[in-house]
Amino acid sequence: MATLFACPLFAQYGRLDQYSCELGLQGGCSFYLGDANPNAPFHTPRPSFGGFFRYNINPRYALKLAVSRNGVKGDTRDFKNRFPNNAEASFKRNFLDVSARAEFNFFDYGLPAYNRDCKWFSPYIFVGIGLTTYNDEYQDMKRKTVNMPYGIGVKFKFKGRFNAGVEWSLHTLFIDDFDVVDEESAILDNPYKSATSKWKHNDKYSIAMAYVSIDIFRRGFCHR
């Protein structure tokens, strides 16, 4: 049954790469966007690292499961914004991100040796759903919250089974107290008490990664 399902893919794309999946490691930096950093990308970045599994459906589409350990921090004194009663706050937080994403390659991606229409590199975009977990020191509890990751990247395939790439993702949270770690930083949870804050002013974090991967799991062969 799997072979019958795979045959139309070969008919459409020619002979696919010999391997269907990738296993990789990634590293880079992460930063925060919110009340303590309203609009400055890569302000006070912190280290980020993790791993991923990617399933290449065909040369244009892929599914990716990624796990990363990240850190963010922010300080209201770095910006000109003024909070009620001239309050100031800073915070630092470590967290785990787990995300499942769908990727679209702008070019047919793969080794030309296996498919003459494929290119050894391709820019791509992605969107998905994620889970953020961290220790909430202020409420003395472990917290989990959903995030929506989306972003861009570019991937490169080398001779043999190796790949490399870089990507930049933005993760939109559905909470506004990700930056609250103590009594001082509590002001960062909807500081202006806006009725629309729940939907319009939630916190975000961004992750910029470079990665390497190796192809695994051979495909079954199917003639055109």
Short mmCIF file of N, CA and C in Angstrom, two decimals, residues 8-192:
data_model
loop_
_atom_site.label_atom_id
_atom_site.label_comp_id
_atom_site.label_asym_id
_atom_site.label_seq_id
_atom_site.Cartn_x
_atom_site.Cartn_y
_atom_site.Cartn_z
N PRO A 8 2.78 7.83 -7.28
CA PRO A 8 2.43 9.13 -7.88
C PRO A 8 3.43 10.22 -7.58
N LEU A 9 4.08 10.15 -6.43
CA LEU A 9 5.09 11.15 -6.12
C LEU A 9 6.27 11.03 -7.07
N PHE A 10 6.66 9.79 -7.37
CA PHE A 10 7.76 9.60 -8.32
C PHE A 10 7.35 10.03 -9.71
N ALA A 11 6.10 9.80 -10.07
CA ALA A 11 5.64 10.19 -11.40
C ALA A 11 5.64 11.71 -11.54
N GLN A 12 5.33 12.42 -10.45
CA GLN A 12 5.28 13.87 -10.51
C GLN A 12 6.66 14.49 -10.43
N TYR A 13 7.53 13.94 -9.59
CA TYR A 13 8.81 14.59 -9.33
C TYR A 13 10.01 13.84 -9.90
N GLY A 14 9.79 12.70 -10.58
CA GLY A 14 10.92 11.92 -11.01
C GLY A 14 11.43 11.12 -9.83
N ARG A 15 12.64 10.65 -9.89
CA ARG A 15 13.20 9.86 -8.80
C ARG A 15 13.53 10.79 -7.63
N LEU A 16 12.97 10.51 -6.48
CA LEU A 16 13.23 11.33 -5.30
C LEU A 16 14.58 10.98 -4.70
N ASP A 17 15.03 11.79 -3.74
CA ASP A 17 16.26 11.46 -3.03
C ASP A 17 16.12 10.10 -2.36
N GLN A 18 17.24 9.47 -2.11
CA GLN A 18 17.23 8.12 -1.57
C GLN A 18 16.72 8.05 -0.13
N TYR A 19 16.76 9.17 0.58
CA TYR A 19 16.36 9.18 1.99
C TYR A 19 15.20 10.13 2.21
N SER A 20 14.29 9.74 3.09
CA SER A 20 13.07 10.51 3.29
C SER A 20 13.12 11.44 4.50
N CYS A 21 14.04 11.23 5.43
CA CYS A 21 14.03 11.96 6.69
C CYS A 21 15.41 12.51 7.04
N GLU A 22 15.42 13.44 7.98
CA GLU A 22 16.66 14.03 8.49
C GLU A 22 16.62 14.06 10.01
N LEU A 23 17.79 13.90 10.60
CA LEU A 23 17.97 14.06 12.03
C LEU A 23 19.08 15.08 12.23
N GLY A 24 18.82 16.15 13.00
CA GLY A 24 19.80 17.22 13.06
C GLY A 24 19.97 17.88 14.41
N LEU A 25 21.03 18.68 14.51
CA LEU A 25 21.32 19.50 15.68
C LEU A 25 21.33 20.96 15.25
N GLN A 26 20.93 21.85 16.17
CA GLN A 26 20.86 23.27 15.84
C GLN A 26 21.33 24.11 17.02
N GLY A 27 21.85 25.29 16.70
CA GLY A 27 22.31 26.21 17.73
C GLY A 27 22.27 27.64 17.24
N GLY A 28 22.08 28.56 18.17
CA GLY A 28 22.01 29.97 17.79
C GLY A 28 21.68 30.83 18.97
N CYS A 29 20.72 31.74 18.79
CA CYS A 29 20.35 32.65 19.88
C CYS A 29 18.86 32.91 19.86
N SER A 30 18.35 33.38 20.99
CA SER A 30 16.93 33.71 21.12
C SER A 30 16.81 35.07 21.80
N PHE A 31 15.72 35.77 21.50
CA PHE A 31 15.49 37.06 22.12
C PHE A 31 13.99 37.27 22.31
N TYR A 32 13.65 38.26 23.11
CA TYR A 32 12.28 38.50 23.55
C TYR A 32 11.73 39.79 22.96
N LEU A 33 10.42 39.79 22.68
CA LEU A 33 9.71 40.99 22.26
C LEU A 33 8.45 41.11 23.12
N GLY A 34 8.31 42.25 23.79
CA GLY A 34 7.17 42.45 24.68
C GLY A 34 7.24 43.81 25.32
N ASP A 35 6.66 43.97 26.49
CA ASP A 35 6.62 45.28 27.15
C ASP A 35 8.01 45.78 27.53
N ALA A 36 8.96 44.87 27.77
CA ALA A 36 10.32 45.29 28.12
C ALA A 36 11.24 45.36 26.90
N ASN A 37 10.71 45.09 25.73
CA ASN A 37 11.43 45.26 24.46
C ASN A 37 10.38 45.33 23.36
N PRO A 38 9.84 46.50 23.09
CA PRO A 38 8.70 46.61 22.16
C PRO A 38 9.02 46.35 20.71
N ASN A 39 10.26 46.64 20.24
CA ASN A 39 10.46 46.57 18.79
C ASN A 39 11.92 46.47 18.37
N ALA A 40 12.79 45.90 19.17
CA ALA A 40 14.22 45.85 18.84
C ALA A 40 14.67 44.40 18.64
N PRO A 41 14.71 43.91 17.38
CA PRO A 41 15.18 42.55 17.12
C PRO A 41 16.62 42.34 17.59
N PHE A 42 16.89 41.16 18.12
CA PHE A 42 18.22 40.73 18.56
C PHE A 42 18.77 41.63 19.68
N HIS A 43 17.89 42.26 20.44
CA HIS A 43 18.34 43.01 21.61
C HIS A 43 18.56 42.04 22.76
N THR A 44 19.74 42.08 23.38
CA THR A 44 20.15 41.19 24.48
C THR A 44 19.84 39.72 24.18
N PRO A 45 20.40 39.17 23.10
CA PRO A 45 20.14 37.75 22.78
C PRO A 45 20.81 36.82 23.78
N ARG A 46 20.28 35.63 23.91
CA ARG A 46 20.84 34.60 24.78
C ARG A 46 20.97 33.30 24.00
N PRO A 47 21.82 32.37 24.46
CA PRO A 47 22.06 31.13 23.70
C PRO A 47 20.82 30.26 23.55
N SER A 48 20.79 29.54 22.42
CA SER A 48 19.71 28.61 22.13
C SER A 48 20.31 27.38 21.45
N PHE A 49 19.83 26.19 21.81
CA PHE A 49 20.34 24.98 21.17
C PHE A 49 19.28 23.89 21.25
N GLY A 50 19.39 22.91 20.35
CA GLY A 50 18.41 21.82 20.36
C GLY A 50 18.63 20.85 19.22
N GLY A 51 17.57 20.13 18.88
CA GLY A 51 17.62 19.15 17.82
C GLY A 51 16.29 19.07 17.09
N PHE A 52 16.26 18.33 15.97
CA PHE A 52 15.04 18.24 15.20
C PHE A 52 14.99 16.97 14.37
N PHE A 53 13.77 16.62 13.96
CA PHE A 53 13.51 15.53 13.02
C PHE A 53 12.66 16.11 11.90
N ARG A 54 13.08 15.90 10.65
CA ARG A 54 12.34 16.42 9.50
C ARG A 54 11.97 15.27 8.57
N TYR A 55 10.69 15.25 8.17
CA TYR A 55 10.21 14.28 7.18
C TYR A 55 9.96 15.02 5.87
N ASN A 56 10.71 14.67 4.84
CA ASN A 56 10.58 15.29 3.52
C ASN A 56 9.51 14.55 2.72
N ILE A 57 8.33 15.15 2.63
CA ILE A 57 7.23 14.52 1.91
C ILE A 57 7.56 14.38 0.43
N ASN A 58 8.07 15.46 -0.14
CA ASN A 58 8.53 15.49 -1.52
C ASN A 58 9.47 16.68 -1.64
N PRO A 59 10.01 17.00 -2.83
CA PRO A 59 10.98 18.09 -2.93
C PRO A 59 10.48 19.47 -2.54
N ARG A 60 9.16 19.66 -2.40
CA ARG A 60 8.63 20.98 -2.07
C ARG A 60 8.11 21.08 -0.63
N TYR A 61 7.67 19.97 -0.05
CA TYR A 61 7.02 20.03 1.26
C TYR A 61 7.72 19.14 2.27
N ALA A 62 7.74 19.61 3.53
CA ALA A 62 8.35 18.84 4.61
C ALA A 62 7.62 19.12 5.91
N LEU A 63 7.71 18.17 6.83
CA LEU A 63 7.21 18.34 8.19
C LEU A 63 8.38 18.26 9.15
N LYS A 64 8.38 19.12 10.17
CA LYS A 64 9.52 19.19 11.07
C LYS A 64 9.06 19.24 12.52
N LEU A 65 9.69 18.41 13.36
CA LEU A 65 9.48 18.45 14.80
C LEU A 65 10.79 18.91 15.44
N ALA A 66 10.75 20.04 16.17
CA ALA A 66 11.96 20.64 16.73
C ALA A 66 11.81 20.83 18.23
N VAL A 67 12.91 20.63 18.96
CA VAL A 67 12.96 20.86 20.40
C VAL A 67 14.18 21.74 20.68
N SER A 68 14.01 22.80 21.47
CA SER A 68 15.14 23.67 21.76
C SER A 68 15.06 24.20 23.18
N ARG A 69 16.23 24.41 23.76
CA ARG A 69 16.40 25.05 25.07
C ARG A 69 16.84 26.48 24.80
N ASN A 70 16.13 27.46 25.36
CA ASN A 70 16.36 28.85 25.00
C ASN A 70 16.37 29.74 26.25
N GLY A 71 16.81 30.98 26.05
CA GLY A 71 16.78 31.97 27.11
C GLY A 71 16.41 33.33 26.55
N VAL A 72 15.75 34.14 27.37
CA VAL A 72 15.42 35.52 26.98
C VAL A 72 15.59 36.42 28.21
N LYS A 73 15.78 37.70 27.95
CA LYS A 73 15.81 38.68 29.02
C LYS A 73 15.42 40.04 28.47
N GLY A 74 15.02 40.94 29.36
CA GLY A 74 14.63 42.27 28.95
C GLY A 74 14.74 43.25 30.10
N ASP A 75 14.83 44.53 29.76
CA ASP A 75 14.95 45.59 30.76
C ASP A 75 14.28 46.84 30.22
N THR A 76 13.29 47.35 30.92
CA THR A 76 12.56 48.53 30.45
C THR A 76 13.44 49.77 30.37
N ARG A 77 14.53 49.79 31.11
CA ARG A 77 15.41 50.96 31.10
C ARG A 77 16.21 51.10 29.81
N ASP A 78 16.17 50.08 28.96
CA ASP A 78 16.86 50.14 27.67
C ASP A 78 16.04 50.91 26.63
N PHE A 79 14.81 51.29 26.96
CA PHE A 79 13.93 51.94 25.99
C PHE A 79 13.28 53.18 26.62
N LYS A 80 12.64 53.98 25.78
CA LYS A 80 12.09 55.25 26.23
C LYS A 80 10.65 55.14 26.73
N ASN A 81 10.07 53.96 26.63
CA ASN A 81 8.69 53.81 27.10
C ASN A 81 8.58 54.15 28.58
N ARG A 82 7.47 54.76 28.97
CA ARG A 82 7.23 55.10 30.37
C ARG A 82 6.01 54.33 30.86
N PHE A 83 6.16 53.68 32.01
CA PHE A 83 5.10 52.89 32.60
C PHE A 83 4.43 53.68 33.72
N PRO A 84 3.23 53.29 34.14
CA PRO A 84 2.55 53.98 35.22
C PRO A 84 3.44 54.12 36.45
N ASN A 85 3.41 55.31 37.07
CA ASN A 85 4.21 55.62 38.25
C ASN A 85 5.71 55.51 37.98
N ASN A 86 6.10 55.64 36.68
CA ASN A 86 7.52 55.55 36.29
C ASN A 86 8.16 54.24 36.74
N ALA A 87 7.38 53.19 36.77
CA ALA A 87 7.90 51.89 37.19
C ALA A 87 8.94 51.39 36.20
N GLU A 88 9.91 50.64 36.68
CA GLU A 88 10.94 50.01 35.86
C GLU A 88 11.03 48.53 36.24
N ALA A 89 11.43 47.73 35.28
CA ALA A 89 11.48 46.29 35.54
C ALA A 89 12.47 45.62 34.61
N SER A 90 13.00 44.51 35.05
CA SER A 90 13.86 43.66 34.22
C SER A 90 13.54 42.20 34.55
N PHE A 91 13.91 41.31 33.64
CA PHE A 91 13.66 39.89 33.88
C PHE A 91 14.63 39.05 33.07
N LYS A 92 14.72 37.79 33.46
CA LYS A 92 15.52 36.80 32.73
C LYS A 92 14.81 35.46 32.88
N ARG A 93 14.70 34.72 31.76
CA ARG A 93 13.99 33.45 31.82
C ARG A 93 14.60 32.43 30.87
N ASN A 94 14.67 31.16 31.32
CA ASN A 94 15.01 30.03 30.47
C ASN A 94 13.73 29.23 30.20
N PHE A 95 13.65 28.63 29.03
CA PHE A 95 12.44 27.88 28.70
C PHE A 95 12.73 26.84 27.62
N LEU A 96 11.80 25.90 27.49
CA LEU A 96 11.88 24.84 26.49
C LEU A 96 10.80 25.07 25.45
N ASP A 97 11.16 24.95 24.18
CA ASP A 97 10.19 25.09 23.09
C ASP A 97 10.13 23.78 22.30
N VAL A 98 8.93 23.27 22.11
CA VAL A 98 8.68 22.09 21.27
C VAL A 98 7.68 22.52 20.20
N SER A 99 8.02 22.32 18.94
CA SER A 99 7.13 22.79 17.88
C SER A 99 7.05 21.79 16.74
N ALA A 100 5.88 21.73 16.12
CA ALA A 100 5.65 20.94 14.90
C ALA A 100 5.30 21.92 13.79
N ARG A 101 5.98 21.80 12.64
CA ARG A 101 5.85 22.80 11.58
C ARG A 101 5.67 22.14 10.21
N ALA A 102 5.00 22.86 9.33
CA ALA A 102 4.93 22.48 7.92
C ALA A 102 5.80 23.46 7.14
N GLU A 103 6.70 22.94 6.29
CA GLU A 103 7.63 23.76 5.51
C GLU A 103 7.28 23.71 4.02
N PHE A 104 7.47 24.84 3.36
CA PHE A 104 7.32 24.90 1.90
C PHE A 104 8.61 25.42 1.30
N ASN A 105 9.25 24.63 0.44
CA ASN A 105 10.47 25.03 -0.26
C ASN A 105 10.11 25.78 -1.54
N PHE A 106 10.77 26.88 -1.79
CA PHE A 106 10.50 27.65 -3.01
C PHE A 106 11.05 26.96 -4.25
N PHE A 107 12.11 26.12 -4.09
CA PHE A 107 12.64 25.32 -5.18
C PHE A 107 12.46 23.85 -4.83
N ASP A 108 12.43 22.99 -5.86
CA ASP A 108 12.49 21.55 -5.60
C ASP A 108 13.85 21.25 -4.96
N TYR A 109 13.82 20.73 -3.74
CA TYR A 109 15.06 20.57 -2.96
C TYR A 109 15.52 19.13 -2.99
N GLY A 110 16.80 18.93 -3.33
CA GLY A 110 17.39 17.60 -3.34
C GLY A 110 18.64 17.58 -4.18
N LEU A 111 19.31 16.44 -4.19
CA LEU A 111 20.51 16.30 -5.01
C LEU A 111 20.14 16.13 -6.48
N PRO A 112 20.67 16.97 -7.36
CA PRO A 112 20.39 16.81 -8.80
C PRO A 112 20.77 15.44 -9.33
N ALA A 113 21.68 14.72 -8.66
CA ALA A 113 22.06 13.39 -9.10
C ALA A 113 20.88 12.42 -9.03
N TYR A 114 19.93 12.69 -8.10
CA TYR A 114 18.76 11.83 -7.96
C TYR A 114 17.56 12.37 -8.74
N ASN A 115 17.52 13.67 -8.96
CA ASN A 115 16.42 14.29 -9.69
C ASN A 115 16.98 15.53 -10.37
N ARG A 116 17.05 15.53 -11.68
CA ARG A 116 17.70 16.62 -12.41
C ARG A 116 16.97 17.94 -12.24
N ASP A 117 15.69 17.90 -11.82
CA ASP A 117 14.94 19.14 -11.61
C ASP A 117 15.16 19.75 -10.22
N CYS A 118 15.85 19.05 -9.36
CA CYS A 118 16.07 19.53 -7.99
C CYS A 118 17.29 20.45 -7.92
N LYS A 119 17.30 21.30 -6.92
CA LYS A 119 18.43 22.17 -6.64
C LYS A 119 19.03 21.79 -5.29
N TRP A 120 20.33 22.07 -5.14
CA TRP A 120 21.02 21.71 -3.91
C TRP A 120 20.78 22.71 -2.78
N PHE A 121 19.98 23.75 -3.05
CA PHE A 121 19.63 24.69 -1.99
C PHE A 121 18.21 25.20 -2.26
N SER A 122 17.58 25.73 -1.21
CA SER A 122 16.26 26.34 -1.39
C SER A 122 15.92 27.22 -0.19
N PRO A 123 15.41 28.42 -0.43
CA PRO A 123 14.77 29.18 0.65
C PRO A 123 13.43 28.52 0.97
N TYR A 124 12.95 28.71 2.19
CA TYR A 124 11.66 28.11 2.57
C TYR A 124 10.97 28.95 3.63
N ILE A 125 9.67 28.74 3.76
CA ILE A 125 8.88 29.35 4.81
C ILE A 125 8.20 28.24 5.60
N PHE A 126 7.76 28.56 6.82
CA PHE A 126 7.11 27.54 7.63
C PHE A 126 6.14 28.18 8.62
N VAL A 127 5.19 27.37 9.07
CA VAL A 127 4.24 27.76 10.09
C VAL A 127 3.84 26.50 10.85
N GLY A 128 3.45 26.66 12.12
CA GLY A 128 3.10 25.47 12.88
C GLY A 128 2.45 25.80 14.20
N ILE A 129 2.57 24.86 15.13
CA ILE A 129 2.04 25.01 16.48
C ILE A 129 3.13 24.55 17.44
N GLY A 130 3.24 25.24 18.58
CA GLY A 130 4.30 24.92 19.51
C GLY A 130 3.83 24.92 20.95
N LEU A 131 4.69 24.39 21.83
CA LEU A 131 4.44 24.36 23.27
C LEU A 131 5.65 24.95 23.98
N THR A 132 5.41 25.92 24.85
CA THR A 132 6.45 26.56 25.64
C THR A 132 6.30 26.13 27.09
N THR A 133 7.37 25.60 27.70
CA THR A 133 7.32 25.20 29.10
C THR A 133 8.44 25.91 29.86
N TYR A 134 8.14 26.33 31.09
CA TYR A 134 9.13 27.05 31.90
C TYR A 134 8.70 27.04 33.36
N ASN A 135 9.66 27.34 34.24
CA ASN A 135 9.38 27.48 35.67
C ASN A 135 8.90 28.91 35.94
N ASP A 136 7.71 29.03 36.50
CA ASP A 136 7.16 30.34 36.87
C ASP A 136 7.55 30.61 38.31
N GLU A 137 8.64 31.36 38.50
CA GLU A 137 9.13 31.63 39.85
C GLU A 137 8.17 32.50 40.65
N TYR A 138 7.47 33.39 39.98
CA TYR A 138 6.58 34.32 40.67
C TYR A 138 5.40 33.58 41.30
N GLN A 139 4.85 32.60 40.57
CA GLN A 139 3.73 31.83 41.11
C GLN A 139 4.17 30.47 41.65
N ASP A 140 5.48 30.20 41.61
CA ASP A 140 6.06 28.97 42.14
C ASP A 140 5.37 27.73 41.55
N MET A 141 5.41 27.65 40.23
CA MET A 141 4.78 26.53 39.55
C MET A 141 5.42 26.32 38.18
N LYS A 142 5.19 25.13 37.64
CA LYS A 142 5.62 24.81 36.27
C LYS A 142 4.51 25.20 35.33
N ARG A 143 4.84 25.94 34.25
CA ARG A 143 3.80 26.39 33.34
C ARG A 143 4.05 25.89 31.92
N LYS A 144 2.96 25.67 31.22
CA LYS A 144 2.98 25.29 29.82
C LYS A 144 2.00 26.19 29.08
N THR A 145 2.40 26.69 27.93
CA THR A 145 1.51 27.54 27.15
C THR A 145 1.75 27.30 25.66
N VAL A 146 0.72 27.47 24.87
CA VAL A 146 0.80 27.25 23.42
C VAL A 146 1.41 28.48 22.76
N ASN A 147 2.19 28.25 21.72
CA ASN A 147 2.70 29.35 20.88
C ASN A 147 2.50 29.00 19.41
N MET A 148 2.55 30.02 18.57
CA MET A 148 2.42 29.82 17.12
C MET A 148 3.73 30.26 16.46
N PRO A 149 4.55 29.30 15.99
CA PRO A 149 5.81 29.64 15.31
C PRO A 149 5.61 29.82 13.81
N TYR A 150 6.31 30.79 13.25
CA TYR A 150 6.33 30.98 11.80
C TYR A 150 7.63 31.68 11.46
N GLY A 151 8.12 31.48 10.23
CA GLY A 151 9.39 32.10 9.88
C GLY A 151 9.89 31.72 8.51
N ILE A 152 11.18 31.99 8.31
CA ILE A 152 11.84 31.78 7.02
C ILE A 152 13.18 31.09 7.25
N GLY A 153 13.71 30.50 6.19
CA GLY A 153 15.01 29.86 6.28
C GLY A 153 15.57 29.56 4.90
N VAL A 154 16.76 29.01 4.89
CA VAL A 154 17.36 28.52 3.66
C VAL A 154 18.14 27.26 4.00
N LYS A 155 18.02 26.25 3.15
CA LYS A 155 18.66 24.96 3.41
C LYS A 155 19.58 24.60 2.25
N PHE A 156 20.63 23.81 2.57
CA PHE A 156 21.64 23.42 1.60
C PHE A 156 21.88 21.92 1.72
N LYS A 157 21.98 21.24 0.61
CA LYS A 157 22.28 19.81 0.60
C LYS A 157 23.67 19.59 0.03
N PHE A 158 24.48 18.79 0.76
CA PHE A 158 25.84 18.50 0.34
C PHE A 158 25.93 17.09 -0.24
N LYS A 159 27.05 16.80 -0.86
CA LYS A 159 27.25 15.47 -1.44
C LYS A 159 27.09 14.42 -0.35
N GLY A 160 26.37 13.38 -0.67
CA GLY A 160 26.13 12.35 0.32
C GLY A 160 24.84 12.62 1.07
N ARG A 161 24.88 12.46 2.39
CA ARG A 161 23.66 12.50 3.19
C ARG A 161 23.58 13.71 4.11
N PHE A 162 24.34 14.76 3.85
CA PHE A 162 24.42 15.87 4.80
C PHE A 162 23.70 17.12 4.30
N ASN A 163 23.08 17.82 5.24
CA ASN A 163 22.36 19.06 4.98
C ASN A 163 22.81 20.11 6.00
N ALA A 164 22.62 21.37 5.64
CA ALA A 164 22.87 22.47 6.57
C ALA A 164 21.87 23.58 6.25
N GLY A 165 21.68 24.49 7.20
CA GLY A 165 20.75 25.57 6.94
C GLY A 165 20.74 26.59 8.06
N VAL A 166 20.03 27.66 7.82
CA VAL A 166 19.79 28.69 8.83
C VAL A 166 18.31 29.06 8.75
N GLU A 167 17.72 29.40 9.90
CA GLU A 167 16.33 29.82 9.91
C GLU A 167 16.07 30.80 11.05
N TRP A 168 15.04 31.59 10.86
CA TRP A 168 14.64 32.59 11.85
C TRP A 168 13.15 32.44 12.07
N SER A 169 12.77 32.18 13.32
CA SER A 169 11.36 31.97 13.65
C SER A 169 10.90 32.97 14.69
N LEU A 170 9.64 33.37 14.58
CA LEU A 170 8.99 34.21 15.58
C LEU A 170 7.86 33.39 16.20
N HIS A 171 7.81 33.37 17.53
CA HIS A 171 6.84 32.57 18.26
C HIS A 171 5.90 33.50 19.02
N THR A 172 4.65 33.54 18.60
CA THR A 172 3.66 34.37 19.25
C THR A 172 2.99 33.59 20.37
N LEU A 173 3.07 34.14 21.59
CA LEU A 173 2.43 33.53 22.74
C LEU A 173 1.01 34.07 22.89
N PHE A 174 0.21 33.41 23.70
CA PHE A 174 -1.16 33.85 23.95
C PHE A 174 -1.31 34.31 25.41
N ILE A 175 -0.20 34.80 25.98
CA ILE A 175 -0.17 35.32 27.34
C ILE A 175 0.65 36.61 27.34
N ASP A 176 0.49 37.41 28.38
CA ASP A 176 1.24 38.66 28.51
C ASP A 176 2.11 38.69 29.76
N ASP A 177 2.25 37.55 30.44
CA ASP A 177 3.05 37.53 31.67
C ASP A 177 4.26 36.59 31.55
N PHE A 178 4.67 36.31 30.33
CA PHE A 178 5.88 35.49 30.12
C PHE A 178 7.10 36.17 30.72
N ASP A 179 7.07 37.51 30.81
CA ASP A 179 8.19 38.30 31.32
C ASP A 179 8.05 38.64 32.80
N VAL A 180 7.13 38.00 33.51
CA VAL A 180 6.95 38.25 34.95
C VAL A 180 7.67 37.16 35.73
N VAL A 181 8.70 37.56 36.48
CA VAL A 181 9.48 36.60 37.26
C VAL A 181 9.50 36.94 38.75
N ASP A 182 9.08 38.14 39.13
CA ASP A 182 9.08 38.54 40.53
C ASP A 182 8.13 39.73 40.71
N GLU A 183 8.10 40.27 41.93
CA GLU A 183 7.19 41.38 42.22
C GLU A 183 7.50 42.61 41.38
N GLU A 184 8.79 42.89 41.15
CA GLU A 184 9.16 44.06 40.37
C GLU A 184 8.67 43.96 38.93
N SER A 185 8.82 42.77 38.31
CA SER A 185 8.45 42.61 36.90
C SER A 185 6.96 42.36 36.70
N ALA A 186 6.17 42.30 37.78
CA ALA A 186 4.73 42.09 37.64
C ALA A 186 4.07 43.20 36.85
N ILE A 187 4.70 44.39 36.81
CA ILE A 187 4.17 45.51 36.04
C ILE A 187 4.10 45.19 34.55
N LEU A 188 4.88 44.20 34.08
CA LEU A 188 4.93 43.87 32.66
C LEU A 188 3.72 43.08 32.19
N ASP A 189 2.87 42.63 33.10
CA ASP A 189 1.64 41.96 32.73
C ASP A 189 0.56 43.01 32.52
N ASN A 190 0.34 43.39 31.25
CA ASN A 190 -0.65 44.39 30.88
C ASN A 190 -0.47 45.68 31.69
N PRO A 191 0.66 46.35 31.52
CA PRO A 191 0.98 47.50 32.38
C PRO A 191 0.00 48.65 32.29
N TYR A 192 -0.63 48.83 31.14
CA TYR A 192 -1.56 49.96 30.98
C TYR A 192 -3.02 49.54 31.20
#
